[in-house]
Short mmCIF file of C-alpha atoms in Angstrom, two decimals:
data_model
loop_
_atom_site.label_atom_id
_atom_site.label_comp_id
_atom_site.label_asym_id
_atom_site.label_seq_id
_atom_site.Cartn_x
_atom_site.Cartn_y
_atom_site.Cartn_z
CA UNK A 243 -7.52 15.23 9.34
CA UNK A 244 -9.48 17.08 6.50
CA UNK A 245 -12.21 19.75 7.68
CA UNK A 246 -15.01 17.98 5.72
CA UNK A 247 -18.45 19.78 6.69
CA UNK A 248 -20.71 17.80 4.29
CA UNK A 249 -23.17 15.33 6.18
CA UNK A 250 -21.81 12.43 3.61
CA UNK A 251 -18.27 11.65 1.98
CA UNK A 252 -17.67 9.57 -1.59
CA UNK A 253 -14.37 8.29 -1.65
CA UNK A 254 -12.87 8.43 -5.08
CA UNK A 255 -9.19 7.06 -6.72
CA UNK A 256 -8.00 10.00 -9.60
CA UNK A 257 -8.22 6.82 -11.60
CA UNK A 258 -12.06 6.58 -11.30
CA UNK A 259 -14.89 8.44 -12.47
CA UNK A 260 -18.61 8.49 -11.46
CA UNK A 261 -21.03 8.04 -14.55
CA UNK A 262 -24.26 10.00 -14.64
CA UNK A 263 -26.28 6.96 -13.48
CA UNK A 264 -24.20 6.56 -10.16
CA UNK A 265 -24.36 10.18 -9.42
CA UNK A 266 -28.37 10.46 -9.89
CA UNK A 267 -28.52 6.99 -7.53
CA UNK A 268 -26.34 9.03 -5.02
CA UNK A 269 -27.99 11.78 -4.77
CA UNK A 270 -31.55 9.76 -4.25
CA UNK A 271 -29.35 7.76 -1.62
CA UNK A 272 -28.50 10.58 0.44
CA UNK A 273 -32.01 12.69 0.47
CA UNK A 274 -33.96 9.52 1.71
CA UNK A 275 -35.45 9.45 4.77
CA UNK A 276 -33.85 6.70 6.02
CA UNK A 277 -30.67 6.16 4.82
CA UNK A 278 -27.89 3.65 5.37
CA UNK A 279 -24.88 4.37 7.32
CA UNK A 280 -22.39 3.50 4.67
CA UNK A 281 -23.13 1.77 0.81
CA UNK A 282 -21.36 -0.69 -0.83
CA UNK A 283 -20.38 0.24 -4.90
CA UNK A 284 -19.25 -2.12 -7.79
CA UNK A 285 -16.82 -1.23 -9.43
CA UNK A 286 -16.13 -1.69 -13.43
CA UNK A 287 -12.38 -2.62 -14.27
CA UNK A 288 -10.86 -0.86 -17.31
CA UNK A 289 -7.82 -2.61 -18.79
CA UNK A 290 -5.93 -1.86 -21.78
CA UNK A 291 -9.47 0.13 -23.48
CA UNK A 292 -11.91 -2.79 -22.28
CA UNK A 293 -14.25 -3.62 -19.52
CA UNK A 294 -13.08 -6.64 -17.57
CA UNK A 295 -16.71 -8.87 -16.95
CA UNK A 296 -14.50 -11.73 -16.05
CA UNK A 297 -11.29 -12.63 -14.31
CA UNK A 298 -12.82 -12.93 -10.91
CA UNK A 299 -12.41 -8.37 -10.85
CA UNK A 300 -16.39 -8.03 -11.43
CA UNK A 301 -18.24 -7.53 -9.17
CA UNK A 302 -15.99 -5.82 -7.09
CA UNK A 303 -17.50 -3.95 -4.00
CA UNK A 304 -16.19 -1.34 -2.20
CA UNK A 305 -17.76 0.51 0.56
CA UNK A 306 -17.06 4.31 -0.57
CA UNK A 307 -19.85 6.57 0.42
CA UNK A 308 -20.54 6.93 4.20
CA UNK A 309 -22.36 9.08 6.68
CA UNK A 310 -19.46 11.88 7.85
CA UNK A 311 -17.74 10.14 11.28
CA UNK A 312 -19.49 6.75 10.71
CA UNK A 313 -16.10 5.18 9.03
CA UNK A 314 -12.74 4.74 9.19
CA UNK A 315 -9.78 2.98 7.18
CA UNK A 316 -8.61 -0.65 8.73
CA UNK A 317 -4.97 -0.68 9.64
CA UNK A 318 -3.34 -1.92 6.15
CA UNK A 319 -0.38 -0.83 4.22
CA UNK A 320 -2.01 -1.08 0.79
CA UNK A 321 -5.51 -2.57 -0.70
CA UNK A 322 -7.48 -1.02 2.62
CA UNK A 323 -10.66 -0.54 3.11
CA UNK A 324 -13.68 1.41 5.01
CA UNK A 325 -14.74 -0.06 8.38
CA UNK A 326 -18.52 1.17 8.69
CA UNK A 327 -19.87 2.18 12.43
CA UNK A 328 -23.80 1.06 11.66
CA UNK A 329 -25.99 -0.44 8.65
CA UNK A 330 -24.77 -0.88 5.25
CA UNK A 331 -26.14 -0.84 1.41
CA UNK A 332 -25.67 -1.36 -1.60
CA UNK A 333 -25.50 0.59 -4.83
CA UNK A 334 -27.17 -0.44 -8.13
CA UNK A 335 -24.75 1.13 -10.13
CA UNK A 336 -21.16 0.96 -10.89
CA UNK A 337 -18.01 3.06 -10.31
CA UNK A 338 -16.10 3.32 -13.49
CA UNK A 339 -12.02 2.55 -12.72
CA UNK A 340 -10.20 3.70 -15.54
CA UNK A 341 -6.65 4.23 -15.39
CA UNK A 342 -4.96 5.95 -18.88
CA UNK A 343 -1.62 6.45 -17.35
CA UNK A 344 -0.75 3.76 -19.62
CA UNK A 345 0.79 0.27 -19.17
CA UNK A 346 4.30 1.16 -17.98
CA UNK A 347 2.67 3.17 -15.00
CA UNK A 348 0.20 -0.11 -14.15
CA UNK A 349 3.57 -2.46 -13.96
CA UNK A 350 5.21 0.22 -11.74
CA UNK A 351 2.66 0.71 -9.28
CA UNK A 352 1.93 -2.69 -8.90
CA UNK A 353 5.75 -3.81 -9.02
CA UNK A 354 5.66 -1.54 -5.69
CA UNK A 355 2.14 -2.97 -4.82
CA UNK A 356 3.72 -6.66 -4.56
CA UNK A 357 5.88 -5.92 -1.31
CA UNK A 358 2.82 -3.62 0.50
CA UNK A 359 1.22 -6.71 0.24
CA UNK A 360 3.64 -9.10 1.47
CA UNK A 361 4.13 -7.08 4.13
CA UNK A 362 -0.08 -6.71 4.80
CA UNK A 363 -0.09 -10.77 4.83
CA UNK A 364 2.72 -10.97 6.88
CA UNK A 365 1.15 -9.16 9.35
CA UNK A 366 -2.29 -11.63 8.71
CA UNK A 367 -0.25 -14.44 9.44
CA UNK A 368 1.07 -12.82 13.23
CA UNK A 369 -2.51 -12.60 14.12
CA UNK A 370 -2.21 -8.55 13.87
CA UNK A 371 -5.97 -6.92 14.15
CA UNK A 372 -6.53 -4.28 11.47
CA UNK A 373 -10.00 -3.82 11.56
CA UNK A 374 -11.81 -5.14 8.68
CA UNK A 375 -10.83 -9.68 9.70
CA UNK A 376 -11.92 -12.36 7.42
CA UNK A 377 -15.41 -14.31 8.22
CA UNK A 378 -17.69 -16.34 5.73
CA UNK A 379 -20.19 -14.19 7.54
CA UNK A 380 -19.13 -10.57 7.21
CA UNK A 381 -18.95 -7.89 4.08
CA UNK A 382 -17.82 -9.19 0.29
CA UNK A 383 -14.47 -8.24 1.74
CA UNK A 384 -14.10 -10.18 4.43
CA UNK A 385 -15.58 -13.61 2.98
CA UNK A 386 -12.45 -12.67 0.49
CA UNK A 387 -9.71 -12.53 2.94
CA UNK A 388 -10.86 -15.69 4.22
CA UNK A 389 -8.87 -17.41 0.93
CA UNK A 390 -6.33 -14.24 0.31
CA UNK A 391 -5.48 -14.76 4.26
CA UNK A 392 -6.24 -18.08 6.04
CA UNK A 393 -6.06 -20.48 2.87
CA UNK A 394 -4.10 -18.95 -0.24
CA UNK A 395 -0.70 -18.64 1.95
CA UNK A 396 -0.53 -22.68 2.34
CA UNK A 397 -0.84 -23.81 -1.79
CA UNK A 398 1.87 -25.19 -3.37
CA UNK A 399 2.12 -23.44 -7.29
CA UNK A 400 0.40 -19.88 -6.48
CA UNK A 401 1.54 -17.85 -9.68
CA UNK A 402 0.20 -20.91 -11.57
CA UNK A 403 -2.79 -21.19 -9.70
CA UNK A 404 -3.36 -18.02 -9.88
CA UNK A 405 -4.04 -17.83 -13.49
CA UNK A 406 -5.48 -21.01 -13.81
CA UNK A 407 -8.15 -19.84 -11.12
CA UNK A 408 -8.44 -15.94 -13.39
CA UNK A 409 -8.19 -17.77 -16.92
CA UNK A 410 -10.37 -20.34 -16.99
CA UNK A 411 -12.30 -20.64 -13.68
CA UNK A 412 -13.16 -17.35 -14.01
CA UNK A 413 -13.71 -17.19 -17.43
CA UNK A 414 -10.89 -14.68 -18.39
CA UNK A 415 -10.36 -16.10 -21.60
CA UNK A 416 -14.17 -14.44 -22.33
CA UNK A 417 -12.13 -10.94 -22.01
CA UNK A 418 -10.31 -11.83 -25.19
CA UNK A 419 -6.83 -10.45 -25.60
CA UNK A 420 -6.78 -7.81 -22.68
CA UNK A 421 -7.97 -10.65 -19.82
CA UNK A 422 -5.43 -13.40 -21.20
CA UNK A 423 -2.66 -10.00 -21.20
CA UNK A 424 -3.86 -9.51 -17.22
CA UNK A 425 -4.03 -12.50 -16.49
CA UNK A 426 -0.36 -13.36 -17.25
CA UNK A 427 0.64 -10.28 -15.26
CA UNK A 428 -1.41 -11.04 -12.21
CA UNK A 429 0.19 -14.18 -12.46
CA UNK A 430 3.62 -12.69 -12.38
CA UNK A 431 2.56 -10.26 -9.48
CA UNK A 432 1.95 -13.07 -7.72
CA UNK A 433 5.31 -14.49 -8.46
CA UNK A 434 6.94 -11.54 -7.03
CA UNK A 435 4.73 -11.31 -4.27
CA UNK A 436 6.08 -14.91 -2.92
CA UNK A 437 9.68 -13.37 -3.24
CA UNK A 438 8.92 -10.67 -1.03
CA UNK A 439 7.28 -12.29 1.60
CA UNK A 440 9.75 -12.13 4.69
CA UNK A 441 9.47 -15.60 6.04
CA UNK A 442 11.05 -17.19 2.93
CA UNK A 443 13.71 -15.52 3.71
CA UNK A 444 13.91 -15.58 7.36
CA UNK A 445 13.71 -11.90 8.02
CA UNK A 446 11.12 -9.49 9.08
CA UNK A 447 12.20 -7.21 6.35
CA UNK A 448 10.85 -7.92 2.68
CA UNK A 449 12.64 -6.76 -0.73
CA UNK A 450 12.02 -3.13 -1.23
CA UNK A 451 13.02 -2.77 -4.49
CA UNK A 452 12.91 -6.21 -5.49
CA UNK A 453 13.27 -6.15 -9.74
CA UNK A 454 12.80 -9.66 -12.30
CA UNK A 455 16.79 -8.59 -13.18
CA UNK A 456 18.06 -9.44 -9.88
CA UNK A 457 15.77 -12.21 -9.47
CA UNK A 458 15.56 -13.36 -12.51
CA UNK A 459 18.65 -13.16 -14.74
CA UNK A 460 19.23 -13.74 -18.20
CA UNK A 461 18.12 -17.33 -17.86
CA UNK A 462 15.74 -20.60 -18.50
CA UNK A 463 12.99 -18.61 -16.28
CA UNK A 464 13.90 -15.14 -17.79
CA UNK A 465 13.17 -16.28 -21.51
CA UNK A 466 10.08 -18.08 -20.63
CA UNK A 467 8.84 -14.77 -18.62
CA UNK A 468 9.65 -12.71 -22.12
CA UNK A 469 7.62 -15.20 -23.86
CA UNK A 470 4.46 -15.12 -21.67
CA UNK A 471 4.68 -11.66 -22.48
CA UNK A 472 5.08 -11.40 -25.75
CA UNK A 473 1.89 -13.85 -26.20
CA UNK A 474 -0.02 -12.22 -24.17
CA UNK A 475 0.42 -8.98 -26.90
CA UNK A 476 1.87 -6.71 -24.53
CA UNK A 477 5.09 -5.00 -25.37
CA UNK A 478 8.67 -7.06 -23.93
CA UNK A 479 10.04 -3.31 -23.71
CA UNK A 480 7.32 -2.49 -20.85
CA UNK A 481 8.36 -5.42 -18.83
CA UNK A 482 12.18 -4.88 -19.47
CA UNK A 483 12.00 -1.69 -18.63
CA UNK A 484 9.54 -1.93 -14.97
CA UNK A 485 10.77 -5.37 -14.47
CA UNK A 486 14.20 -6.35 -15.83
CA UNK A 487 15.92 -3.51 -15.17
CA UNK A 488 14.05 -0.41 -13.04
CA UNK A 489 13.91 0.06 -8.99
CA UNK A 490 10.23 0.88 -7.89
CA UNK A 491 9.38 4.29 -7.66
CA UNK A 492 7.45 6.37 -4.73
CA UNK A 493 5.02 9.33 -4.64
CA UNK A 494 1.74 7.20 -5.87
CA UNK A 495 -0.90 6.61 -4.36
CA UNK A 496 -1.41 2.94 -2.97
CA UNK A 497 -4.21 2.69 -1.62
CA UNK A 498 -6.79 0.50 -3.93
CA UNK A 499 -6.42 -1.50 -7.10
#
């Protein structure tokens, strides 16, 4: 536990950044008379140099500044968030998430990311409590899980509904190049996901360092992967390198996309 002093905490990823707007709206937040218990903040999606409007990634809310003792994370492996002890707001203005590690570091962490999750919806499924359960009713986050939890796990085709649902439903395709490029590789994330989830398999333990070159060898399903890729303008090396070839690798942090 970290000897925090300050009356209020903002939780911040080293891949985010808050612009001067946010930080003036803060600061009136916290010197009203009245204030909220915890607030709510959108976040603004940076891929590949451009600001993702569409793909079903904005808005994204996250409930990041709270009153000190007021909050606590929900019991997940990866993707958790803030369970607030009172009244809730919401902020006007956005958090800026910006990673410019580069692509290769995006595929690794989220290579790593896929099994986290299987392993978080795996636990959904056994009726384990972490805190933060879906309900129509409750924060943006729960009236997500509701889908992610109770209904996605049941459809046939999820990689391919997946992108269907970022691409066009969504309006992806509005995000030119860069939202067609993520939208393939959510698509594929979800693809690996579904490999790593430990019922398929009939064991409680899920693929650690589950790679596209042991499941998917130099076949019909390997080439058509390389071509997705290579459409969607992002380099095959990247993807032969994270996905057809390296083991995941530890020491990031995994706690928000």
């Amino acid at each position: 536990t970290l000897p925090i002093s300050q009356p209020w905490i903002l939780i911040l990823d080293a891949d985010e950044r808050v612009s001067p707007d946010l930080a003036r709206e803060i600061a009136a937040v916290v010197a009203a008379p009245n204030p909220c218990d915890g607030y709510y903040i959108n976040r603004r999606f940076m891929f590949m140099g451009r600001w993702l409007r569409h793909c079903g990634w904005y808005p994204s809310w996250n409930l990041r500044l709270f009153r000190r003792g007021h909050a606590h994370y929900e019991q997940r492996p990866v993707h958790e968030h803030m369970v607030v002890q009172g009244s809730v707001g919401y902020l006007q203005n956005d958090l800026i998430h910006a990673d410019e590690r580069g692509l290769a570091a995006w595929l690794q962490r989220h290579n790593r990311y896929s099994t986290l999750e299987a392993q978080a919806r795996a636990a959904a499924q056994t009726s384990l409590q972490t805190g933060l359960e879906p309900g129509w009713l409750g924060s943006p986050v729960q009236r997500k899980r509701v889908i992610k939890e109770l209904i996605w796990p049941h459809l046939p085709a999820k990689p391919l509904l997946w992108f269907v649902y970022m691409y066009i439903l969504r309006a992806g395709f509005l995000d030119g190049r860069q939202g067609f490029s993520f939208c393939v590789l959510q698509a594929m994330q979800e693809f690996i996901f579904n490999l790593n989830v430990p019922s398929r398999w009939g064991t409680q333990t899920p693929f650690t360092n589950l790679t596209f070159d042991w499941v998917c060898p130099d076949d019909l399903a390997a080439r058509v992967i390389r071509a997705a890729v290579a459409r969607a303008g992002i380099d095959p090396a990247l993807i032969e390198d994270v996905y057809f070839g390296a083991t995941n690798q530890a020491g990031e942090d995994n706690r928000n996309v």
